[in-house]
CSV table of C-alpha atoms in Angstrom, one decimal:
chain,number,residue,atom,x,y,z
A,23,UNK,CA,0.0,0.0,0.0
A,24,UNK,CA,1.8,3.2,-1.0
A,25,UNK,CA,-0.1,6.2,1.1
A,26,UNK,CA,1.6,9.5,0.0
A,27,UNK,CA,0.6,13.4,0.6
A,28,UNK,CA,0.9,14.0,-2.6
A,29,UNK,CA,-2.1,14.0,-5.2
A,30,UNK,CA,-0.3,11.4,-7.6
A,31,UNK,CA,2.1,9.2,-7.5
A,32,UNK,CA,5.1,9.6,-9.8
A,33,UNK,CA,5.0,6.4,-12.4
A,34,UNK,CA,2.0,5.8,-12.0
A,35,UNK,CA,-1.5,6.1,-13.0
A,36,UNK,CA,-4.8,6.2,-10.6
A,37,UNK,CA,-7.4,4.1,-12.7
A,38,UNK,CA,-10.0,4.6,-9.9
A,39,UNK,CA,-11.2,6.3,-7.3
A,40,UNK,CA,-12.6,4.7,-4.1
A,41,UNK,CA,-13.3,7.6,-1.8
A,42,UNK,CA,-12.1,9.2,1.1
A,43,UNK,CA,-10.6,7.5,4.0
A,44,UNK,CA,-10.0,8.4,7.4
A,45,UNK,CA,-7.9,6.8,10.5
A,46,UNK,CA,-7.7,8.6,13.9
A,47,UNK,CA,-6.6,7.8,17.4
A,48,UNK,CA,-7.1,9.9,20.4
A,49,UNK,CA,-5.0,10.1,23.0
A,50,UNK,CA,-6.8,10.4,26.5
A,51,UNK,CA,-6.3,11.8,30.2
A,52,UNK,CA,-3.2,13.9,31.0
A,53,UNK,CA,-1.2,13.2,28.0
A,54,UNK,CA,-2.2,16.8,26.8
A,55,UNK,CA,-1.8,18.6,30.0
A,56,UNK,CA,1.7,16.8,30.4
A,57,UNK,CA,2.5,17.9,26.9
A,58,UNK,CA,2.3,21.1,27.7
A,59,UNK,CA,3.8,21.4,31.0
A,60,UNK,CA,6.6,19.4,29.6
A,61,UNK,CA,7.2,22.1,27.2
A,62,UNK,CA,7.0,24.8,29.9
A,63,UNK,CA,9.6,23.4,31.9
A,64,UNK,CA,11.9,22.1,29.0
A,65,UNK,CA,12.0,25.9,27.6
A,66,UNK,CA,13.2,24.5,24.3
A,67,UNK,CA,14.0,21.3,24.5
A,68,UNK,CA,12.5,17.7,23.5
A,69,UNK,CA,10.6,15.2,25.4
A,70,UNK,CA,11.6,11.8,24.4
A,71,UNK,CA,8.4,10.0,26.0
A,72,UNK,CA,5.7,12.5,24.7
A,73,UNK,CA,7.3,12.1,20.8
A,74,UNK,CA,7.1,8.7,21.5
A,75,UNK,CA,3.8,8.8,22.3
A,76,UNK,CA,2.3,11.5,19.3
A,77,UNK,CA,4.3,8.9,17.0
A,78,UNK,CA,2.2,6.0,18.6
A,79,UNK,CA,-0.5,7.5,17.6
A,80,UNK,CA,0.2,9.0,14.3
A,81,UNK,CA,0.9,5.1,13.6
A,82,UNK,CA,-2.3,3.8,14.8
A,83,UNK,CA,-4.5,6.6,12.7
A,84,UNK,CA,-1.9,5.3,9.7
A,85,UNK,CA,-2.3,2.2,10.4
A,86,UNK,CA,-6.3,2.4,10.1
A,87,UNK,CA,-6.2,4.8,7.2
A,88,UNK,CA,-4.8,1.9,5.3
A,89,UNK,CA,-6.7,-0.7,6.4
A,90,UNK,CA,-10.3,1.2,5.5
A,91,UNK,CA,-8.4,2.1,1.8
A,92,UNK,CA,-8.2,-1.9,1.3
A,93,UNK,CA,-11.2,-2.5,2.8
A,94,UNK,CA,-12.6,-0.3,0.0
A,95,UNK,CA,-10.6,-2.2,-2.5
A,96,UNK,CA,-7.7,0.5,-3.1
A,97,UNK,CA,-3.9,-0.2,-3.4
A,98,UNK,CA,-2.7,3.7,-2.1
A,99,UNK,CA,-3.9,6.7,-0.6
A,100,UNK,CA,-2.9,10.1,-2.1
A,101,UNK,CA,-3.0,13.2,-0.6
A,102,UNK,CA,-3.0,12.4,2.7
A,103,UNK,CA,-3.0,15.0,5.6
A,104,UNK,CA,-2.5,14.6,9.2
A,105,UNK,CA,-4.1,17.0,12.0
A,106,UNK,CA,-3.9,16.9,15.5
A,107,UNK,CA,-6.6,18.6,17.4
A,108,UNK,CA,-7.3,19.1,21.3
A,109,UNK,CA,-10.2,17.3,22.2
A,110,UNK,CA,-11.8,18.3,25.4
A,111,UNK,CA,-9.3,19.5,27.8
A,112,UNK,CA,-7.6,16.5,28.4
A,113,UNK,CA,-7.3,14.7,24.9
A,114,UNK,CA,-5.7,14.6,21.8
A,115,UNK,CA,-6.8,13.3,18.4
A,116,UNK,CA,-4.6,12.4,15.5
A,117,UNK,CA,-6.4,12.0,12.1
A,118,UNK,CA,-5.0,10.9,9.3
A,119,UNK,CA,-6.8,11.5,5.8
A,120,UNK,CA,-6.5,10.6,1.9
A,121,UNK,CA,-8.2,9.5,-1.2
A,122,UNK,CA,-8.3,6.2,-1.4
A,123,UNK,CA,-7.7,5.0,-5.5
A,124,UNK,CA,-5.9,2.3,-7.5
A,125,UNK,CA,-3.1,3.0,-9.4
A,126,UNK,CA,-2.4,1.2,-12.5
């Protein structure tokens, strides 16, 4: 499965169109409140566990992404585009979506 954010894929040509597909994962409790006081007291610098943790879940919303695209019969996403939004006060939701096609 190539999944790209690009809206082709260089070499090749999308011979349908199978919609749009979305993955997401949410991150829950004090993640987000840790995030942030994290970065107040780093002043600058990185926090290992929290990047850890947003890549976790960048994976996971991937990870789904692809499965509903081959679910839907498709062989690659295009122009995919991840967002991370605040949900509530104390969660955080990664979504991950493309246009799910095949290329030929």
């Amino acid at each position: 499965m190539i999944i790209t954010t690009t809206p082709s894929v260089e070499g090749y040509q999308i011979a349908e169109y199978k919609g749009i597909v979305v993955g997401e994962a949410i991150m829950g409790a004090n993640v987000v409140r840790d995030v942030f006081a994290s970065i107040t007291d780093i002043v600058g610098g990185r926090s290992g566990a929290y990047e850890s943790k947003l890549e976790d879940a960048r994976e996971t919303a991937l990870a789904e992404l692809e499965d509903r695209a081959r679910s839907k019969g498709a062989n690659a996403v295009v122009g995919v585009d991840l967002d991370y939004e605040v949900v509530g006060q104390s969660m955080l939701m990664v979504s991950a979506s493309g246009t799910a096609v095949v290329l030929g």
